[in-house]
Amino acid sequence: FFLISFFGMGNESSTKQSECPYSHGFQVLRVKENSPGDRAGLRAFFDIITEANGVLMDTSDGPFLKILHENRDKTVSLRVFNTLKEELRGKIFIFLAIVA
């Protein structure tokens, strides 16, 4: 329902870094129309997922994918930073349905 890539948000002197308390996350690259991600308001290219179920997304070694895998057919809580508006959005809840 959405495609992601691990993303570093620059160094401490960058504008976005000073606005966002997170240094890494997963950038949303694509959101399928009418998918749970679309209905939750995820925006391709501009949204960075910084937390999932309270776990920081500060490494690319799989915590996000593990959370998604362990929560099939459940709701996952995401915290998202939007780079266009330079704002951290509160919790976004997405139901992860298994598609056959």
Coordinates of N, CA and C in Angstrom, one line a residue:
F1 N 0.8 -1.2 0.0 CA 0.0 0.0 0.0 C 0.8 1.3 0.0
F2 N 2.1 1.2 0.5 CA 3.0 2.3 0.3 C 4.4 1.7 0.2
L3 N 5.3 2.4 -0.5 CA 6.7 2.0 -0.8 C 7.6 3.0 0.0
I4 N 8.6 2.4 0.7 CA 9.5 3.2 1.5 C 10.9 3.0 1.2
S5 N 11.8 3.9 1.7 CA 13.2 3.8 1.6 C 13.8 4.5 2.8
F6 N 14.9 3.9 3.4 CA 15.6 4.5 4.6 C 16.1 5.8 4.2
F7 N 16.1 6.8 5.1 CA 16.4 8.2 4.8 C 17.1 8.8 5.9
G8 N 18.2 9.5 5.7 CA 18.9 10.3 6.7 C 18.5 11.8 6.4
M9 N 18.2 12.5 7.5 CA 17.7 13.9 7.3 C 18.7 15.0 7.4
G10 N 20.0 14.6 7.2 CA 21.0 15.6 7.2 C 21.7 15.8 8.5
N11 N 22.5 16.9 8.6 CA 23.2 17.2 9.8 C 22.4 18.2 10.7
E12 N 23.0 18.4 11.9 CA 22.3 19.2 12.9 C 22.1 20.7 12.4
S13 N 22.9 21.2 11.5 CA 22.7 22.6 11.1 C 21.6 22.8 10.0
S14 N 21.1 21.7 9.5 CA 20.0 21.9 8.4 C 18.7 22.4 9.0
T15 N 17.9 23.1 8.3 CA 16.7 23.7 8.7 C 15.7 22.6 9.1
K16 N 15.6 21.6 8.3 CA 14.6 20.5 8.6 C 15.1 19.8 9.9
Q17 N 16.4 19.6 10.1 CA 16.8 18.9 11.2 C 16.5 19.7 12.5
S18 N 16.6 21.0 12.5 CA 16.3 21.8 13.6 C 14.8 21.7 13.9
E19 N 13.9 21.5 12.9 CA 12.5 21.5 13.1 C 12.1 20.1 13.5
C20 N 12.8 19.1 13.1 CA 12.4 17.7 13.4 C 13.4 17.1 14.4
P21 N 12.9 16.5 15.5 CA 13.8 15.9 16.5 C 14.4 14.6 16.1
Y22 N 14.1 14.1 14.9 CA 14.6 12.8 14.4 C 15.7 13.0 13.3
S23 N 16.7 12.2 13.3 CA 17.7 12.3 12.2 C 17.5 11.3 11.1
H24 N 16.7 10.2 11.3 CA 16.5 9.2 10.3 C 15.1 8.8 10.3
G25 N 14.7 8.1 9.2 CA 13.4 7.5 9.1 C 13.3 6.8 7.8
F26 N 12.0 6.5 7.4 CA 11.8 5.8 6.1 C 10.9 6.8 5.3
Q27 N 11.5 7.2 4.2 CA 10.8 8.1 3.3 C 9.7 7.3 2.5
V28 N 8.5 7.9 2.5 CA 7.4 7.3 1.7 C 7.7 7.6 0.2
L29 N 7.8 6.6 -0.6 CA 8.1 6.9 -2.0 C 6.9 6.8 -2.9
R30 N 5.9 6.0 -2.5 CA 4.7 5.8 -3.3 C 3.6 5.4 -2.4
V31 N 2.4 5.9 -2.7 CA 1.2 5.6 -1.9 C 0.1 5.2 -2.9
K32 N -0.4 4.0 -2.8 CA -1.4 3.5 -3.7 C -2.7 4.2 -3.3
E33 N -3.4 4.7 -4.4 CA -4.7 5.4 -4.2 C -5.7 4.5 -3.5
N34 N -6.4 5.1 -2.5 CA -7.5 4.4 -1.7 C -6.9 3.3 -0.8
S35 N -5.6 3.3 -0.6 CA -5.0 2.3 0.3 C -5.1 2.8 1.7
P36 N -4.8 1.9 2.7 CA -4.8 2.4 4.1 C -3.8 3.6 4.3
G37 N -2.7 3.6 3.6 CA -1.7 4.7 3.7 C -2.3 6.0 3.1
D38 N -3.0 5.9 2.0 CA -3.6 7.0 1.4 C -4.7 7.6 2.3
R39 N -5.6 6.7 2.8 CA -6.6 7.2 3.7 C -6.1 7.8 5.0
A40 N -4.9 7.3 5.4 CA -4.3 7.9 6.6 C -3.6 9.2 6.4
G41 N -3.5 9.6 5.1 CA -2.9 10.9 4.7 C -1.4 10.8 4.4
L42 N -0.8 9.6 4.2 CA 0.6 9.6 3.9 C 0.8 10.2 2.5
R43 N 1.9 11.0 2.3 CA 2.2 11.7 1.1 C 3.5 11.3 0.6
A44 N 3.6 10.8 -0.7 CA 4.8 10.3 -1.3 C 5.8 11.5 -1.4
F45 N 7.1 11.1 -1.2 CA 8.3 12.0 -1.3 C 8.4 13.0 -0.1
F46 N 7.3 13.5 0.4 CA 7.4 14.5 1.5 C 7.3 13.9 2.9
D47 N 6.8 12.7 3.1 CA 6.6 12.1 4.4 C 7.7 11.2 4.7
I48 N 8.2 11.3 6.0 CA 9.3 10.5 6.5 C 8.7 9.8 7.8
I49 N 8.6 8.5 7.8 CA 8.1 7.8 8.9 C 9.3 7.7 9.9
T50 N 9.1 8.3 11.1 CA 10.1 8.4 12.1 C 10.0 7.4 13.3
E51 N 8.7 7.0 13.5 CA 8.5 6.0 14.5 C 7.3 5.0 14.1
A52 N 7.4 3.8 14.5 CA 6.3 2.9 14.3 C 6.1 2.1 15.6
N53 N 4.9 2.2 16.1 CA 4.5 1.6 17.4 C 5.5 2.0 18.5
G54 N 5.9 3.3 18.5 CA 6.8 3.8 19.5 C 8.2 3.5 19.4
V55 N 8.6 2.8 18.3 CA 10.0 2.4 18.1 C 10.6 3.4 17.1
L56 N 11.7 4.0 17.4 CA 12.4 5.0 16.6 C 12.9 4.2 15.3
M57 N 12.8 4.9 14.2 CA 13.3 4.3 12.9 C 14.7 4.9 12.6
D58 N 15.6 4.6 13.5 CA 17.0 5.2 13.4 C 18.0 4.3 12.7
T59 N 17.6 3.1 12.3 CA 18.6 2.2 11.6 C 17.8 1.6 10.4
S60 N 18.6 1.2 9.4 CA 18.1 0.6 8.2 C 18.1 -0.9 8.3
D61 N 18.4 -1.5 9.5 CA 18.5 -2.9 9.6 C 17.3 -3.7 9.9
G62 N 16.1 -3.1 9.6 CA 14.9 -3.9 9.6 C 13.9 -3.7 10.7
P63 N 14.0 -2.8 11.7 CA 13.0 -2.7 12.7 C 11.6 -2.3 12.1
F64 N 11.6 -1.5 11.1 CA 10.3 -1.1 10.5 C 9.6 -2.3 9.8
L65 N 10.4 -3.0 9.0 CA 9.9 -4.2 8.3 C 9.5 -5.2 9.3
K66 N 10.2 -5.4 10.4 CA 9.8 -6.4 11.4 C 8.5 -6.0 12.1
I67 N 8.3 -4.7 12.4 CA 7.0 -4.2 12.9 C 5.9 -4.5 12.0
L68 N 6.1 -4.2 10.7 CA 5.0 -4.4 9.7 C 4.7 -5.9 9.6
H69 N 5.7 -6.7 9.6 CA 5.5 -8.2 9.4 C 4.8 -8.7 10.7
E70 N 5.1 -8.3 11.9 CA 4.5 -8.8 13.1 C 3.1 -8.2 13.3
N71 N 2.7 -7.2 12.6 CA 1.4 -6.6 12.8 C 0.5 -6.7 11.6
R72 N 0.6 -7.8 10.9 CA -0.3 -8.0 9.8 C -1.7 -8.2 10.3
D73 N -2.7 -7.6 9.6 CA -4.1 -7.5 10.1 C -4.3 -6.9 11.4
K74 N -3.4 -5.9 11.7 CA -3.5 -5.1 13.0 C -3.3 -3.7 12.6
T75 N -3.5 -2.8 13.6 CA -3.3 -1.4 13.4 C -1.9 -1.0 13.9
V76 N -1.2 -0.3 13.1 CA 0.2 0.2 13.5 C 0.1 1.7 13.6
S77 N 0.7 2.2 14.7 CA 0.8 3.6 15.0 C 2.1 4.2 14.4
L78 N 2.0 5.2 13.5 CA 3.2 5.8 12.9 C 3.3 7.3 13.3
R79 N 4.5 7.8 13.5 CA 4.8 9.2 13.6 C 5.5 9.6 12.4
V80 N 5.0 10.7 11.7 CA 5.5 11.1 10.4 C 5.9 12.6 10.4
F81 N 7.1 12.8 9.8 CA 7.6 14.2 9.6 C 7.3 14.5 8.1
N82 N 6.7 15.7 7.9 CA 6.4 16.1 6.5 C 7.4 17.2 6.2
T83 N 8.3 16.9 5.2 CA 9.4 17.8 4.8 C 8.9 19.0 4.1
L84 N 7.8 19.0 3.4 CA 7.2 20.1 2.7 C 6.7 21.2 3.7
K85 N 6.0 20.7 4.7 CA 5.4 21.7 5.7 C 6.3 21.8 6.9
E86 N 7.4 21.0 6.9 CA 8.3 21.0 8.0 C 7.6 20.8 9.4
E87 N 6.7 19.8 9.4 CA 6.0 19.6 10.6 C 5.9 18.1 11.0
L88 N 6.0 17.9 12.3 CA 5.9 16.5 12.8 C 4.4 16.2 13.1
R89 N 3.9 15.2 12.4 CA 2.4 14.9 12.6 C 2.4 13.9 13.8
G90 N 1.3 14.0 14.6 CA 1.1 13.1 15.6 C 0.9 11.7 15.1
K91 N 0.3 10.9 15.9 CA 0.2 9.5 15.5 C -0.8 9.3 14.4
I92 N -0.4 8.5 13.4 CA -1.2 8.1 12.3 C -1.4 6.6 12.5
F93 N -2.7 6.2 12.4 CA -2.9 4.8 12.6 C -3.3 4.1 11.3
I94 N -2.6 3.0 10.9 CA -2.8 2.4 9.7 C -3.1 0.9 10.0
F95 N -4.2 0.4 9.4 CA -4.5 -1.0 9.5 C -3.8 -1.8 8.4
L96 N -3.0 -2.8 8.7 CA -2.2 -3.5 7.7 C -2.9 -4.8 7.3
A97 N -3.7 -4.7 6.3 CA -4.4 -5.8 5.8 C -3.5 -6.7 4.9
I98 N -3.7 -8.0 5.0 CA -2.9 -8.9 4.1 C -3.7 -8.9 2.8
V99 N -3.0 -8.7 1.7 CA -3.6 -8.8 0.4 C -3.1 -10.1 -0.3
A100 N -4.1 -10.9 -0.7 CA -3.7 -12.2 -1.3 C -3.5 -12.0 -2.8

